Short mmCIF file of C-alpha atoms in Angstrom, two decimals:
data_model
loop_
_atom_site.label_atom_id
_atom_site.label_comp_id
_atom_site.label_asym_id
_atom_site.label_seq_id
_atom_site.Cartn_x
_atom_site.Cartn_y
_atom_site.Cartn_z
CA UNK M 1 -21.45 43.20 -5.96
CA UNK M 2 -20.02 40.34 -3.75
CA UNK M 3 -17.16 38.56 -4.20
CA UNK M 4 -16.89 35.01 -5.20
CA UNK M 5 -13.96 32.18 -5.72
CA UNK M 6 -14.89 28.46 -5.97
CA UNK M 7 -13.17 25.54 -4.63
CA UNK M 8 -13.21 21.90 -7.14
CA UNK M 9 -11.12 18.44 -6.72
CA UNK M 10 -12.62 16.63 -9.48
CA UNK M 11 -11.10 17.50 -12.22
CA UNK M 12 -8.59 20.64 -13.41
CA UNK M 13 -10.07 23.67 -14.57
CA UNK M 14 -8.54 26.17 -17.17
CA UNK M 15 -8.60 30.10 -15.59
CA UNK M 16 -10.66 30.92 -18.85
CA UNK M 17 -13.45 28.64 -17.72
CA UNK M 18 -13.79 29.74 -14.25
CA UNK M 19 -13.69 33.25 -15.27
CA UNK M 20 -16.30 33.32 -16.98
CA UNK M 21 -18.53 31.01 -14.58
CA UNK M 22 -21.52 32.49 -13.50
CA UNK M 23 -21.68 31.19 -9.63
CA UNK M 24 -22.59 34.33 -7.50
CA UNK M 25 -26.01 34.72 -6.12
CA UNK M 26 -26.66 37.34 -8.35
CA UNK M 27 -24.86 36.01 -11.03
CA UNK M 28 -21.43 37.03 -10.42
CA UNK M 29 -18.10 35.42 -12.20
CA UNK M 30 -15.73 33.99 -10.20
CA UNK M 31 -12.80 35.76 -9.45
CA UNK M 32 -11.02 33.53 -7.45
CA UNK M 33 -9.76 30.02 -6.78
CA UNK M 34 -8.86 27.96 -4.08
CA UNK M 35 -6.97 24.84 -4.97
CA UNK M 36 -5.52 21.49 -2.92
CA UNK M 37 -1.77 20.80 -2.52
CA UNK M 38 0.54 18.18 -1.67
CA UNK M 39 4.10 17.37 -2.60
CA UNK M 40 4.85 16.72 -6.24
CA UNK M 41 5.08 13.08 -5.91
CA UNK M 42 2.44 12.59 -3.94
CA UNK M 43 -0.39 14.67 -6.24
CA UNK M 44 -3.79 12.93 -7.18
CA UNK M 45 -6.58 13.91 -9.53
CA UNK M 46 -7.75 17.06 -6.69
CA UNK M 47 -4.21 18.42 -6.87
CA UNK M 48 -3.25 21.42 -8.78
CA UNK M 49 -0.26 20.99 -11.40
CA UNK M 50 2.40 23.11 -12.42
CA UNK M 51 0.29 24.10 -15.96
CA UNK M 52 -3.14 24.41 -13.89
CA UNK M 53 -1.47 26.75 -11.05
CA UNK M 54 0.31 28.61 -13.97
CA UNK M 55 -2.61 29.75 -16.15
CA UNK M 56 -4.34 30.89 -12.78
CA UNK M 57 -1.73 32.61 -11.66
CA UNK M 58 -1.30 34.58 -15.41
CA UNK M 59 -5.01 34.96 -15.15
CA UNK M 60 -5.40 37.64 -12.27
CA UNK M 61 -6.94 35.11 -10.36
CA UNK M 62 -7.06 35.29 -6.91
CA UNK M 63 -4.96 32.29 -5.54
CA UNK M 64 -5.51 30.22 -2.49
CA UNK M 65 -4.48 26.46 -1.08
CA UNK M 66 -5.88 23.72 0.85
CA UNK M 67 -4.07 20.85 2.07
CA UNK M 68 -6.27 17.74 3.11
CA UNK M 69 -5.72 13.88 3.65
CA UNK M 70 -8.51 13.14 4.80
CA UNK M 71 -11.47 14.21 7.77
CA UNK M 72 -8.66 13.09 10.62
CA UNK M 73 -6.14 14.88 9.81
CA UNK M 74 -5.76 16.96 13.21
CA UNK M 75 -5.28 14.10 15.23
CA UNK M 76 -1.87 14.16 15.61
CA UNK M 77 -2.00 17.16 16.39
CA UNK M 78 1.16 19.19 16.45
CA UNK M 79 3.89 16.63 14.34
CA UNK M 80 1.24 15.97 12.17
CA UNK M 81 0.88 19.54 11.65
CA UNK M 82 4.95 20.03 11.11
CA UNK M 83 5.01 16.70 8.42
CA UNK M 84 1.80 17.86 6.44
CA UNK M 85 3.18 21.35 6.49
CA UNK M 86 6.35 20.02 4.90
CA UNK M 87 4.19 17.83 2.40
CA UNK M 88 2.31 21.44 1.73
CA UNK M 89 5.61 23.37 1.37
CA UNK M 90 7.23 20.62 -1.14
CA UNK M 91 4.02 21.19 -3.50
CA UNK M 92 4.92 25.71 -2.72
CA UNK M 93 8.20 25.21 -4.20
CA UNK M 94 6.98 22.57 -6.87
CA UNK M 95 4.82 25.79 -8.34
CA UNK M 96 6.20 28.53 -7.05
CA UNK M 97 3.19 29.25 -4.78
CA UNK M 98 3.73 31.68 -1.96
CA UNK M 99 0.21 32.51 -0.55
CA UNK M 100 -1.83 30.91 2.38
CA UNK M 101 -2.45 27.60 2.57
CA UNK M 102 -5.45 26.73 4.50
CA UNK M 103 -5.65 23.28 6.63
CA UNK M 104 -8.52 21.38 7.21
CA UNK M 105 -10.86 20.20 9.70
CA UNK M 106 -13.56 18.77 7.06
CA UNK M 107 -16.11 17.79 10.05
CA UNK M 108 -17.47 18.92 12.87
CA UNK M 109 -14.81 18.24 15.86
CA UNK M 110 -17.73 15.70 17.55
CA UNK M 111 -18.60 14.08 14.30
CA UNK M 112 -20.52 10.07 14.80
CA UNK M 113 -18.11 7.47 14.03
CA UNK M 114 -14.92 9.55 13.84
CA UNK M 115 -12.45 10.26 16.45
CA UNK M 116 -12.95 13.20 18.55
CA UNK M 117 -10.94 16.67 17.40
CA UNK M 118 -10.50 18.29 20.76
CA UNK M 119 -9.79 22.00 20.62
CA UNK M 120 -6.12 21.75 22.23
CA UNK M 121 -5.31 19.20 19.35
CA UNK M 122 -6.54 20.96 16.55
CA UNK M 123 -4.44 24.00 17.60
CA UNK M 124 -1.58 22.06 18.21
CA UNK M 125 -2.11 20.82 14.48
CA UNK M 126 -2.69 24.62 13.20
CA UNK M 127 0.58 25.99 15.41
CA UNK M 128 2.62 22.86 13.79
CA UNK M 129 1.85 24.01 10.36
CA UNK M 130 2.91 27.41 11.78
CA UNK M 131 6.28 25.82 12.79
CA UNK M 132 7.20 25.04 9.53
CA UNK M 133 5.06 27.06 7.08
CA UNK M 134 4.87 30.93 9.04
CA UNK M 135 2.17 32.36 10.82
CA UNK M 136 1.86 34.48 7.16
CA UNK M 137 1.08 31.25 5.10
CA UNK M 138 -1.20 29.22 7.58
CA UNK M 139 -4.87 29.29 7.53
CA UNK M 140 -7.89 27.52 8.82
CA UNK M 141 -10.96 25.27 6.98
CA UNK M 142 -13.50 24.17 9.41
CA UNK M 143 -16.86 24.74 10.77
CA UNK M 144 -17.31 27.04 13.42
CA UNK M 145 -15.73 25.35 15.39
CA UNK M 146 -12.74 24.84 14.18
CA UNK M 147 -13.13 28.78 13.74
CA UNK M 148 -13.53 29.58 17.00
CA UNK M 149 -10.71 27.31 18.45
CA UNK M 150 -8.48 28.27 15.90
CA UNK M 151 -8.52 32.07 16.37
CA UNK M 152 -5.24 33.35 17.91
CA UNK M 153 -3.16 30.77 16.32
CA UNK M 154 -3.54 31.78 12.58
CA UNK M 155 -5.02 34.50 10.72
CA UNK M 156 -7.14 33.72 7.69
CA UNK M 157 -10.00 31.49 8.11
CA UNK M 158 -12.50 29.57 5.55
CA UNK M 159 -16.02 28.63 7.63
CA UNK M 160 -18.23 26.22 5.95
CA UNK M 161 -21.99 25.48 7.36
CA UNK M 162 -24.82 27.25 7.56
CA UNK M 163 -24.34 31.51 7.14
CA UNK M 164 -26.13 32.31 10.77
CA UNK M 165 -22.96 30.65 12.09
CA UNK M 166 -20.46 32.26 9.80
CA UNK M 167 -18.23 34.37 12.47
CA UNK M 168 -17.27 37.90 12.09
CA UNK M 169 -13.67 37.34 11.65
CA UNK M 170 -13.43 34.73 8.75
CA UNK M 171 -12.35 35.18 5.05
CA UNK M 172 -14.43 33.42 3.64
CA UNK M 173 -17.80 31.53 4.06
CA UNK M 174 -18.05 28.07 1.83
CA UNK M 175 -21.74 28.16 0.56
CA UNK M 176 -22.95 24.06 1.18
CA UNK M 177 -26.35 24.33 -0.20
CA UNK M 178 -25.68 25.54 -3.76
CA UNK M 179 -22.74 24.16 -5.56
CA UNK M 180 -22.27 25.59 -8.74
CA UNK M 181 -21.45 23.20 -12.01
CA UNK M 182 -17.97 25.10 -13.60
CA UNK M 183 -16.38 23.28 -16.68
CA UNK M 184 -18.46 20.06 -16.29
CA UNK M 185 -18.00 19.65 -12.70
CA UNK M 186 -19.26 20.51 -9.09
CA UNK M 187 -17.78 23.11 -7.30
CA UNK M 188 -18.08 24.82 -3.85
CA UNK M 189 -18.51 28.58 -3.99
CA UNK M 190 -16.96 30.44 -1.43
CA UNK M 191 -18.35 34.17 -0.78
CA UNK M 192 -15.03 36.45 0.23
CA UNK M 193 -15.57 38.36 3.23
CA UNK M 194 -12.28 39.40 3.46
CA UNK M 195 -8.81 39.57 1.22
CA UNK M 196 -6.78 36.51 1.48
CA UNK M 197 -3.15 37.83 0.55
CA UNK M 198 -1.42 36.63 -2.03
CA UNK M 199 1.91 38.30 -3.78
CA UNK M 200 3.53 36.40 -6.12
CA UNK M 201 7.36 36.23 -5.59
CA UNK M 202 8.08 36.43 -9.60
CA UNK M 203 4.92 38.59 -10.59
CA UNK M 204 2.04 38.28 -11.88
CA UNK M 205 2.63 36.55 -14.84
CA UNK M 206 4.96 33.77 -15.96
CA UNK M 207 8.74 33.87 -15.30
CA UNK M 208 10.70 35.63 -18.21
CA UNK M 209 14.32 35.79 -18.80
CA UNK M 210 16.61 37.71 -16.70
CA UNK M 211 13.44 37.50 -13.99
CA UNK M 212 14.84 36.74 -10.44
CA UNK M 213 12.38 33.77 -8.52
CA UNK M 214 13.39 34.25 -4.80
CA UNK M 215 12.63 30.97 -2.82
CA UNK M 216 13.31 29.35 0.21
CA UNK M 217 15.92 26.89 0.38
CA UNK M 218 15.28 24.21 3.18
CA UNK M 219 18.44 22.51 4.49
CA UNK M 220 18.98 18.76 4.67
CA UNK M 221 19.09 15.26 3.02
CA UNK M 222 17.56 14.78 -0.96
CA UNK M 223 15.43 18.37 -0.40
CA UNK M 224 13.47 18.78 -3.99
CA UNK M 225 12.57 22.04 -6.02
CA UNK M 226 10.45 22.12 -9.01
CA UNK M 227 9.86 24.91 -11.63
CA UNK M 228 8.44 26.02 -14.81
CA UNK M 229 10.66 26.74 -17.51
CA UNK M 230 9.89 29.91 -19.66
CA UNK M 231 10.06 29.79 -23.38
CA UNK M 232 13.47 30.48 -24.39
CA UNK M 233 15.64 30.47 -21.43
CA UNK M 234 18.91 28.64 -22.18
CA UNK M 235 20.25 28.33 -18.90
CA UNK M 236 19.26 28.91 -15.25
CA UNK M 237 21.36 30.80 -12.38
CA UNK M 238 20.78 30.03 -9.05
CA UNK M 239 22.22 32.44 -6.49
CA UNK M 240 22.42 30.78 -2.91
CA UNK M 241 24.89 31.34 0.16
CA UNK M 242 27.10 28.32 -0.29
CA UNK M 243 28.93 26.35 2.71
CA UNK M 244 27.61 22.63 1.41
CA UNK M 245 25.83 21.60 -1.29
CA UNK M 246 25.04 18.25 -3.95
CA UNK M 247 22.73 19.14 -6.48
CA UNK M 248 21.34 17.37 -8.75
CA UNK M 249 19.37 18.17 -11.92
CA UNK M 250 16.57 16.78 -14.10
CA UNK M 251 15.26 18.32 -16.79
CA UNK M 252 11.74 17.46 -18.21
CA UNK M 253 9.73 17.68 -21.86
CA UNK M 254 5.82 18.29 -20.63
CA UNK M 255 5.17 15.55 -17.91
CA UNK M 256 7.82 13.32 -19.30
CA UNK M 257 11.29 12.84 -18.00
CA UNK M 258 14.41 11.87 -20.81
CA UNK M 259 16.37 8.84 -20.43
CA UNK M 260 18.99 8.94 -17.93
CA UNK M 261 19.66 11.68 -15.44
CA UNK M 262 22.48 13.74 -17.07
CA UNK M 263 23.02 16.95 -15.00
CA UNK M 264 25.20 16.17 -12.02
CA UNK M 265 26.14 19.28 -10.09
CA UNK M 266 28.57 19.22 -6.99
CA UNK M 267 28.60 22.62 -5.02
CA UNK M 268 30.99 23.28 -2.48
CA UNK M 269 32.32 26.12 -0.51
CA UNK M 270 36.12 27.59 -1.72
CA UNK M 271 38.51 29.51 0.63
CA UNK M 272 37.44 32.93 -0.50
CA UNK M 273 34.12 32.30 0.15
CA UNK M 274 31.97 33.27 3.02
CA UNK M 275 29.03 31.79 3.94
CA UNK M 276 27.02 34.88 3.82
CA UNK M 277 27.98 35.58 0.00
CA UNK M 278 25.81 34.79 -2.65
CA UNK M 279 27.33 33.37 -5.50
CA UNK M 280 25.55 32.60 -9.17
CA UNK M 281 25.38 28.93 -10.30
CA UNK M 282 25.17 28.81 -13.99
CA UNK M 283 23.10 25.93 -14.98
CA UNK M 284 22.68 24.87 -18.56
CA UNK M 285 18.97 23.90 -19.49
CA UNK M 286 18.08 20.88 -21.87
CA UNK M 287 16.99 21.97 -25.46
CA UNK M 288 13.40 21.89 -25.41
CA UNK M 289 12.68 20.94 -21.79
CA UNK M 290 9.22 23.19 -20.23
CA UNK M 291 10.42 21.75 -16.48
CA UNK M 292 12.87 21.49 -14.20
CA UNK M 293 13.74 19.96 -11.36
CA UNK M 294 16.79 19.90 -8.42
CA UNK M 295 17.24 17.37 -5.74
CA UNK M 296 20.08 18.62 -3.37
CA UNK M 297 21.35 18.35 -0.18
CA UNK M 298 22.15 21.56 1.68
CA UNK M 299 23.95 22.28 4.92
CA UNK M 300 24.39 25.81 5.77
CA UNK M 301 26.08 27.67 8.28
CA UNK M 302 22.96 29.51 9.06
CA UNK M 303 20.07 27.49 8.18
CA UNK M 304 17.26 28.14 6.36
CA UNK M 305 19.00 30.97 4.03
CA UNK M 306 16.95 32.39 0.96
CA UNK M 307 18.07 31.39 -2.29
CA UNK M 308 16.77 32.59 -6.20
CA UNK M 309 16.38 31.37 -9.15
CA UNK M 310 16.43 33.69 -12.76
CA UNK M 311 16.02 32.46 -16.05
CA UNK M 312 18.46 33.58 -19.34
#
């Protein structure tokens, strides 16, 4: 039996309904997803959310990203690969995503009317993504050839167009000519030719109390984190090497936030400290808040240092 995921941006989907979505060519259920990111504050109606990306992920769906503007977006080549790489990475730490994001080239590179995509520039577009994101977390969304041009600068690789062009290599081949309806909506079905990997740094289910989230935390100005809170938990710890740090917290109720921002946290290194010792932050969480959120500023001595998060 072949494997199939579909791809949506019209409307959120619950994991129930796109398991049990008929949308093979011989009538096999999807088993896997492939969703569009962005930075929390910049998320429109084809983003995944926090509770969409969560009842995937506690699913046993497989899990997969795209991040798209628009049909230009390699033509500014390698910066615009570094700042929609940190766009992508905002929306990673916003759910807690830490599988392969793939970038797009949504036309042909010599499309009428649009700008010409040159080979050189959509690689230096994939290699700035790279820059920021890891080889491990970049892939590439194109016809073949953004396939072709894209090979030796990331690994995984979703081809759309027609299947006589569909190269050896690729993960996955985006069906055009049948688009299954799922929940009410079209979708793109995408036939998995190969694994896309995908290990979830908490599990596979939804963080639980005394569960350790290990994340990356990015140094410099008003940096932003955003997480689910799980039922229960009473206070967070955070566990980070600490030089320099302002952090500030906001708790929120659903989508809502309370009035006021009342959790100010300063962090800042003590004379028995070293910067390569982790030491816990006990945070106190708001009675009945499902999300949370830090804005900090972070200066290490070695930048770039991991940091997690665990729930009590």
């Amino acid at each position: 039996m072949a494997t199939w995921w579909i791809d949506y941006s019209a409307a959120k989907l619950s994991a129930a309904t796109i398991k049990s979505a008929k949308v093979g060519s011989n009538g096999e259920t999807a088993t896997g997803v492939i969703r569009y990111i962005d930075a929390p504050n910049l998320l429109g109606t084809k983003h995944t959310n926090a509770s969409e990306y969560r009842d995937q992920l506690n699913s046993g769906l497989g899990l997969a990203m795209y991040f798209e503007v628009d049909q230009d977006d390699a033509i500014g080549g390698y910066a615009q690969g570094q700042e929609n790489a940190r766009r992508a990475l905002a929306g990673c730490n916003y759910l807690g995503f830490p599988g392969v994001i793939f970038f797009c080239a949504d036309r042909w590179f010599n499309a009428p009317g649009r700008p010409l995509i040159t080979p050189a520039v959509w690689q230096a577009y994939l290699d700035g993504a790279v820059s920021i994101l890891g080889r491990g977390r970049v892939g590439a969304y194109g016809f073949a050839d953004a396939m072709d041009a894209g090979r030796g600068h990331v690994d995984y690789f979703i081809q759309c167009g027609a299947w006589e062009a569909a190269r050896g290599f690729i993960n996955g081949w985006q069906d055009n000519n049948y688009q299954p309806i799922v929940g009410g909506i079209q979708t793109d079905r995408v036939l998995i030719l190969r694994p896309i990997p995908f290990t979830p740094g908490g599990g596979s289910s939804a963080f639980m109390n005394d569960e350790e989230w290990n994340m990356q935390l990015q140094s410099g100005e008003r940096r932003s984190l955003s997480f689910d809170i799980p039922a229960g938990a009473s206070q967070i710890r955070v566990n980070c090497p600490v030089d320099f740090m302002i952090v500030h917290g906001i708790w929120q109720a659903g989508e809502a936030l309370p009035d006021g921002d009342k959790f100010d946290y300063k962090w800042s290194n003590e004379a028995d400290f070293h910067i390569d010792r982790l030491r816990p932050w006990k945070i106190d969480v708001a009675p009945g808040a499902t999300q949370g959120s830090i804005i900090y500023t972070y200066a290490p001595g070695h930048p770039e240092r991991t940091a997690s998060l665990s729930f009590r």
